CSV table of C-alpha atoms in Angstrom, one decimal:
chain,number,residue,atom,x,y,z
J,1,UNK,CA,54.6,106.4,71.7
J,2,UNK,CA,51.0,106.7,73.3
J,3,UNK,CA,48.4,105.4,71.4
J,4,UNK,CA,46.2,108.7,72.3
J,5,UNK,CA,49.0,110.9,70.4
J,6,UNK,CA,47.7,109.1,66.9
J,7,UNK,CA,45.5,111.2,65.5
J,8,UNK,CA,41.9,109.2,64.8
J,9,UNK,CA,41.6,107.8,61.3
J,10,UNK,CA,45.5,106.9,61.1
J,11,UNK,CA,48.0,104.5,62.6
J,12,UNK,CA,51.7,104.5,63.1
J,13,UNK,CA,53.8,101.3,61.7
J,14,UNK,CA,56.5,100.6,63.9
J,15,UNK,CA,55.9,103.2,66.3
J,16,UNK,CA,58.1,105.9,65.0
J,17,UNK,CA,56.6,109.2,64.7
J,18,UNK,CA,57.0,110.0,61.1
J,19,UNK,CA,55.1,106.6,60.3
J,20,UNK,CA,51.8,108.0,60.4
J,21,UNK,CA,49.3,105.7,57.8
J,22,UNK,CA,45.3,106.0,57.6
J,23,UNK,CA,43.0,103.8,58.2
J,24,UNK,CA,41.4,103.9,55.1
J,25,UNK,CA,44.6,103.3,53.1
J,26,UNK,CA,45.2,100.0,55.1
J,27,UNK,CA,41.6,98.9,54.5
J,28,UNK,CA,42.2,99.2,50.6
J,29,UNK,CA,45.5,96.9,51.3
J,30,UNK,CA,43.8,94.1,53.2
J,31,UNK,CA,40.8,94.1,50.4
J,32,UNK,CA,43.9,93.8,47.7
J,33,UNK,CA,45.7,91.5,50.0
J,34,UNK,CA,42.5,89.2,50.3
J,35,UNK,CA,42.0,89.3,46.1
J,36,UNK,CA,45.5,88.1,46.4
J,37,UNK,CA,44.7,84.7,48.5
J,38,UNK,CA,42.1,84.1,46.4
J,39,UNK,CA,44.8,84.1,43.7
J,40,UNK,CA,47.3,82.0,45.4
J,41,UNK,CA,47.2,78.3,44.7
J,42,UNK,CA,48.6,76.8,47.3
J,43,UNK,CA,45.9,78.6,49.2
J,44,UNK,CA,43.5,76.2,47.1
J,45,UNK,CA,46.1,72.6,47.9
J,46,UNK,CA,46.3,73.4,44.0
J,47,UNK,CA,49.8,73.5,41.5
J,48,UNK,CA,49.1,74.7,38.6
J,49,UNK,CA,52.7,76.2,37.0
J,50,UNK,CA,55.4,77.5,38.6
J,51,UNK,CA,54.6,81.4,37.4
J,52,UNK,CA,50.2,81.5,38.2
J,53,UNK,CA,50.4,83.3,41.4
J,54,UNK,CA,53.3,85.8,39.9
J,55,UNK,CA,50.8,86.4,36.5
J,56,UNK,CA,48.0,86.5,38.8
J,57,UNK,CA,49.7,89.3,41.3
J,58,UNK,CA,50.8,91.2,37.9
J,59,UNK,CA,47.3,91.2,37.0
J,60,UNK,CA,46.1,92.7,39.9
J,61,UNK,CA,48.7,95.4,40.9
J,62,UNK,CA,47.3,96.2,37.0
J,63,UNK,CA,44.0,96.5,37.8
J,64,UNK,CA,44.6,98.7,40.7
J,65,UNK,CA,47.1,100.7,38.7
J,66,UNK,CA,44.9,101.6,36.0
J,67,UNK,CA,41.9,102.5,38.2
J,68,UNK,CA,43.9,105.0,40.5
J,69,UNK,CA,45.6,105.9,37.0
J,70,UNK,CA,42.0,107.1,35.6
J,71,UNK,CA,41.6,109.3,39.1
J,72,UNK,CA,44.9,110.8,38.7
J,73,UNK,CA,45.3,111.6,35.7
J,74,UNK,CA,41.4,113.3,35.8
J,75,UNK,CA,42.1,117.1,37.2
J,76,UNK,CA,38.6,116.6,39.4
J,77,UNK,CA,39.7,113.4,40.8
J,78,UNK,CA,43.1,113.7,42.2
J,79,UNK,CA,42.5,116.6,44.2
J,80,UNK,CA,39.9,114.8,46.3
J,81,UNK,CA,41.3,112.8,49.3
J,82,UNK,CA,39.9,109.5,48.1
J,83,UNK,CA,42.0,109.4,45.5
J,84,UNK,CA,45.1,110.2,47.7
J,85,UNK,CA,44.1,107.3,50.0
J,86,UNK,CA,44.1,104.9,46.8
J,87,UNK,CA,47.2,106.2,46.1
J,88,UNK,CA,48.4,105.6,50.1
J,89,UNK,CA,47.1,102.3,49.5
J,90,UNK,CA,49.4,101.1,46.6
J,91,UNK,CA,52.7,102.4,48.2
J,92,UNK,CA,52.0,100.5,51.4
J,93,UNK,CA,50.8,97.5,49.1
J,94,UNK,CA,53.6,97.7,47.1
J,95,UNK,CA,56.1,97.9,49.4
J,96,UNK,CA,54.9,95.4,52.2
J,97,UNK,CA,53.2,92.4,49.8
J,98,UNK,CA,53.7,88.9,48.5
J,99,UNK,CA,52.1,90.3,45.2
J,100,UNK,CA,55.2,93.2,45.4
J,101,UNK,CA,57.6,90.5,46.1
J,102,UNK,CA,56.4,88.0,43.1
J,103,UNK,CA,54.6,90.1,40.0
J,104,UNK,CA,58.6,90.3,38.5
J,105,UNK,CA,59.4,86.8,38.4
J,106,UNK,CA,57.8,85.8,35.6
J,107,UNK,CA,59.4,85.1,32.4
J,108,UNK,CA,57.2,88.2,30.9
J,109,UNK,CA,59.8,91.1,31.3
J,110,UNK,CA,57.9,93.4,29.5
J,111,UNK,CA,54.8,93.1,31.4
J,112,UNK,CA,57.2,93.5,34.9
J,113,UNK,CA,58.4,96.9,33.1
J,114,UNK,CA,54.6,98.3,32.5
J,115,UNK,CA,53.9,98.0,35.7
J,116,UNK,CA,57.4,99.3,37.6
J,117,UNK,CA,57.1,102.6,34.6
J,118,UNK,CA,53.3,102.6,35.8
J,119,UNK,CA,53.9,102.9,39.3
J,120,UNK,CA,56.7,105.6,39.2
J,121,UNK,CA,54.9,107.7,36.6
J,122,UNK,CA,51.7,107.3,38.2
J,123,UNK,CA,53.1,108.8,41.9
J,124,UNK,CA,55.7,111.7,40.3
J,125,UNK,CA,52.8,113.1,37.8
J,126,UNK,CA,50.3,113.2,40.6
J,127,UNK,CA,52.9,115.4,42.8
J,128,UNK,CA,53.4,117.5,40.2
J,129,UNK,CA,50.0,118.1,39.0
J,130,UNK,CA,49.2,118.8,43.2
J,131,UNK,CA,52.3,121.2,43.1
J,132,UNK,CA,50.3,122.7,40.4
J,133,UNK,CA,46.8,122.6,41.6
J,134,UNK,CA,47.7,124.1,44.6
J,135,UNK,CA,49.7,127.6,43.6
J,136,UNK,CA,49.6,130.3,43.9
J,137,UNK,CA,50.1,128.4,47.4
J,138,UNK,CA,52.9,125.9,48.1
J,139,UNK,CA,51.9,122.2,47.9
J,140,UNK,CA,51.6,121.1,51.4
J,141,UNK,CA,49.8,118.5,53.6
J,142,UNK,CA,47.1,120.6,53.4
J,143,UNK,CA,47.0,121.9,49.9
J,144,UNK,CA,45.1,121.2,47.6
J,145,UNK,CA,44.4,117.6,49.4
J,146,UNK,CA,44.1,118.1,52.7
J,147,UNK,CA,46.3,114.8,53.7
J,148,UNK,CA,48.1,114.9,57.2
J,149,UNK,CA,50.4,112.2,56.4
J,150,UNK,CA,51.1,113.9,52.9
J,151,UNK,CA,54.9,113.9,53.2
J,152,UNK,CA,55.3,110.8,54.7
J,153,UNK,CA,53.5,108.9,52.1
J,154,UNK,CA,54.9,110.7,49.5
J,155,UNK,CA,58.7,110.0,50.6
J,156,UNK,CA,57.8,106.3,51.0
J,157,UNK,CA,56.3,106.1,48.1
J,158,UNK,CA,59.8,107.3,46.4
J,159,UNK,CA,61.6,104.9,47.8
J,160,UNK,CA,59.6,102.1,46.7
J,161,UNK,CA,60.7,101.1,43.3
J,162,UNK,CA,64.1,101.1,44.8
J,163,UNK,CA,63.8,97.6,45.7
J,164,UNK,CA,63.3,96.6,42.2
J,165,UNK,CA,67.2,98.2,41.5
J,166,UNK,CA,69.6,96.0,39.6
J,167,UNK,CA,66.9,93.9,37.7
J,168,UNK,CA,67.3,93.2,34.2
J,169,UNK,CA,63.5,94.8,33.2
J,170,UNK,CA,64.2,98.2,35.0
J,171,UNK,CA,65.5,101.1,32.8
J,172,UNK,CA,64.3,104.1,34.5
J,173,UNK,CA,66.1,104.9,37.2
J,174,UNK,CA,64.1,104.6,40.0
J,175,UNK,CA,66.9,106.7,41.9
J,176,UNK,CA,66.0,109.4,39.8
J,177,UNK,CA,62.4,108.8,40.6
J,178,UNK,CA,63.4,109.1,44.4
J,179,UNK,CA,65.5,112.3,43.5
J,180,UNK,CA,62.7,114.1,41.5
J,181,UNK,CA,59.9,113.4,43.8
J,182,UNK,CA,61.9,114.4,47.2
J,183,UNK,CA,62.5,117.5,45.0
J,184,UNK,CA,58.6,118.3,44.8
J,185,UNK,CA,58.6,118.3,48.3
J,186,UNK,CA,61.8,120.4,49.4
J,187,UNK,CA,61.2,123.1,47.3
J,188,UNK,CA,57.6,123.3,49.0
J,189,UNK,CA,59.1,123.5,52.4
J,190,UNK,CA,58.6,120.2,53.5
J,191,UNK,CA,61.1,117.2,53.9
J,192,UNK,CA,63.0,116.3,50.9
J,193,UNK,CA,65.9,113.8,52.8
J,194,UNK,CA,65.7,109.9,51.2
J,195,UNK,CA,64.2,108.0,53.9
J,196,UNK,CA,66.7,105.2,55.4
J,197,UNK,CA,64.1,102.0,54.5
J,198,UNK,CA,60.7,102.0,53.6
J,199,UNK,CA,59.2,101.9,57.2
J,200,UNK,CA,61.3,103.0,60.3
J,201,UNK,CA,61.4,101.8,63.2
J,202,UNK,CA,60.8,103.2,66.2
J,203,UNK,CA,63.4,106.0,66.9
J,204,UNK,CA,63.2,109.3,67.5
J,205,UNK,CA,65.2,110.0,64.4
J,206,UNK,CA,64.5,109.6,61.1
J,207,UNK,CA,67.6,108.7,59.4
J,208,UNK,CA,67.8,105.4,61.8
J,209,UNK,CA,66.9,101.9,62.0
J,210,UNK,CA,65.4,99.5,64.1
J,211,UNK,CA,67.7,98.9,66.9
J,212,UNK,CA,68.7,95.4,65.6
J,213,UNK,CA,70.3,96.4,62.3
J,214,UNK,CA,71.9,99.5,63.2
J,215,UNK,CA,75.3,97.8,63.8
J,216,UNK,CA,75.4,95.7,60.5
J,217,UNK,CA,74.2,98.8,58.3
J,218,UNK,CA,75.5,101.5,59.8
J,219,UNK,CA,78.1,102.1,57.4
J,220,UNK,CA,75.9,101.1,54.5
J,221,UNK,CA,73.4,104.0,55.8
J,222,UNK,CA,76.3,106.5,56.1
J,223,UNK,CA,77.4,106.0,52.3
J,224,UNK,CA,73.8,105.5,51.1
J,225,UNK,CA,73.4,109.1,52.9
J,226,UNK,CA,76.8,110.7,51.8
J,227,UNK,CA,76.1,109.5,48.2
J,228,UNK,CA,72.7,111.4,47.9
J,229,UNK,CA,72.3,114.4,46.0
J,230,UNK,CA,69.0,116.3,45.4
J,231,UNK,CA,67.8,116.8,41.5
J,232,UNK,CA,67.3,120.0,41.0
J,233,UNK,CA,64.4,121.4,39.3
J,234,UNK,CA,65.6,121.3,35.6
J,235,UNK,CA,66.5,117.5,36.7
J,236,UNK,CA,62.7,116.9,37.7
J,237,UNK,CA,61.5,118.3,34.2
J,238,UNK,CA,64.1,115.9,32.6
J,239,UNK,CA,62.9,113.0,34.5
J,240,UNK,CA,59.4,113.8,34.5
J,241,UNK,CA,59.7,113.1,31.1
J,242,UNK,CA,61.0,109.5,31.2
J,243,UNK,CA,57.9,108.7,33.6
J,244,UNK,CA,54.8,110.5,31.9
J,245,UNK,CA,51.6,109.0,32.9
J,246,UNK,CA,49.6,108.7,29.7
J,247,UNK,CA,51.9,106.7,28.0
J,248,UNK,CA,52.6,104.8,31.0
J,249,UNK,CA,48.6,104.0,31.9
J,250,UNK,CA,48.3,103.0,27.7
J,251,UNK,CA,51.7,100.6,27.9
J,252,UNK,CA,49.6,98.5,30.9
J,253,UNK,CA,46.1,98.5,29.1
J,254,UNK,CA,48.2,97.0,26.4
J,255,UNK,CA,49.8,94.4,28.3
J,256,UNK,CA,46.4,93.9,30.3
J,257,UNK,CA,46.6,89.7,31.0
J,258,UNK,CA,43.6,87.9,29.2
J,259,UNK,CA,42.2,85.1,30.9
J,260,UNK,CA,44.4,82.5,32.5
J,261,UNK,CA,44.2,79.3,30.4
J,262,UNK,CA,40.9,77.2,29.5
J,263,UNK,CA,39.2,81.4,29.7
J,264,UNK,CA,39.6,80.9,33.6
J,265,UNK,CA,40.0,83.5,36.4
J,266,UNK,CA,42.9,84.4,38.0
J,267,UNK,CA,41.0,84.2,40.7
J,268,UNK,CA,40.9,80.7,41.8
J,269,UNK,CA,37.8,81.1,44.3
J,270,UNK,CA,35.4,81.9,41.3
J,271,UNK,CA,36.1,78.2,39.9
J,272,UNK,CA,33.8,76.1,39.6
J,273,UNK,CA,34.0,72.4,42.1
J,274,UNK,CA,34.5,70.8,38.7
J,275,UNK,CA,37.8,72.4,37.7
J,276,UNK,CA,39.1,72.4,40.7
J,277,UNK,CA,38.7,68.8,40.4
J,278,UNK,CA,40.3,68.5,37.0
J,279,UNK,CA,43.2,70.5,38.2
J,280,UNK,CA,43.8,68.6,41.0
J,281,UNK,CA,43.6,65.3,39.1
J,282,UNK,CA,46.0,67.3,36.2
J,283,UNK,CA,48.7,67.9,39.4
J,284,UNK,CA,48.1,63.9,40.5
J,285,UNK,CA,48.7,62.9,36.9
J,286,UNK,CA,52.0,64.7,36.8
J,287,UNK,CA,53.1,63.8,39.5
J,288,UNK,CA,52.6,60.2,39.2
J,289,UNK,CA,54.4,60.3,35.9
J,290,UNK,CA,57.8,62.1,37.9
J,291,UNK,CA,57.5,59.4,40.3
J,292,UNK,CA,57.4,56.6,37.5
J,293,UNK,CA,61.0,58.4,35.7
């Protein structure tokens, strides 16, 4: 696809038409991604326990969860197109990160919960408080946010905890997630089909994938497809209630990470040339003493 048929402000991942992303969401992800490095110690020549840079991830998708959280969840703020960007932000984050890939490791199951229950109840109460804000009109990509990559985000952003299936922490079903939210948008006329993977490739179809795995999944996609079935609306108000976003935001304040040991940063940049140092000599110390066994 031409790169004069993307609209200014966005970009398309992969080149397939429906993977239309602004720029200002992927600006928000590169600032995160860079808060990330400065979190990651091997980006410092530094080891300093086997679960820092999965605490320190946690503690940032936290952050940024509670402070889109506050815009959400105020009726002024999440009908402005900032705060849909934010939001835009933490799908692609989420779904394309090392943070994504590492905040569930560590051995803190209940902090890996707060922030999976955060994420899903944070997307599927800001659809349904649009839905609302925007009658006596159908939500749409351009009501009440004007957003012309609305659905896309929004299906993406469904499929996103899916990735997280099977692990011990996750209780809601994030299928159900997926369900209620493609609900939201089918009944307002747009697409409510599960996407095939978080970001397509280039195709002129949405229900296929890149060239190079269509032969091994096939068959995978064909049940995956076959096996979906839409929630219907009394579904949505059941599910809606498993994921409600107050309780949700006050479960991560709680489990808000203090201050790494000795009252240091997560972020490994702000120490000081000193405890680098003694971190450093810490590693050398152990080390030495593996070495001696």
């Amino acid at each position: 696809m031409a790169d004069s048929d993307v609209p200014a402000g966005f970009k398309r991942v992969g080149n397939h038409p429906a993977e239309l992303w602004s720029d200002a969401a992927f600006e928000h992800v590169f600032r995160l991604q860079e808060e990330e490095h400065k979190r990651d110690p091997d980006a410092f020549d530094l080891y300093i326990y086997n679960d820092f840079f999965g605490y320190a991830c946690a503690d940032l998708i936290l952050r940024e969860m509670l402070s889109v959280g506050a815009k959400a969840a105020s009726t002024k703020e999440r009908v402005k197109i900032a705060t849909f960007r934010r939001l835009e932000a933490l799908v692609l984050y989420m779904g394309n990160s090392n943070g994504a890939d590492v905040f569930h490791t560590i051995e803190d199951g209940d902090l890996a919960e707060a922030i999976y229950n955060g994420y899903g109840a944070l997307w599927l109460s800001y659809v349904l408080n649009l839905e609302k804000a925007a009658k006596p009109d159908n939500l749409s990509p351009t009501k009440p946010v004007d957003a012309l990559n609305f659905e896309n985000v929004v299906r993406t952003a469904a499929k996103v905890l899916r990735q997280y299936e099977g692990l011990e922490f996750v209780k809601n079903d994030p299928g159900d997630l997926e369900r209620a939210m493609l609900r939201v948008l089918e009944r307002n006329g747009m697409n409510g089909t599960p996407k095939k993977k978080l970001f397509l490739g280039e195709s002129s179809e949405d229900d296929l994938d890149e060239e190079m795995d269509q032969d091994d999944d096939s068959e995978d996609e064909d049940e995956d497809s076959a096996a979906f079935v839409p929630a219907t609306d009394v579904e949505v108000e059941r599910i809606a209630k498993r994921w409600k976003l107050t309780p949700a935001l006050q479960t991560l304040r709680y489990r808000a990470l203090p201050a790494d040991f000795k009252g240091r940063s997560w972020d490994i940049s702000a120490w000081s040339e000193e405890e680098l140092k003694e971190e450093r000599e810490r590693e050398k110390a152990i080390m030495k003493g593996f070495a001696s066994n």
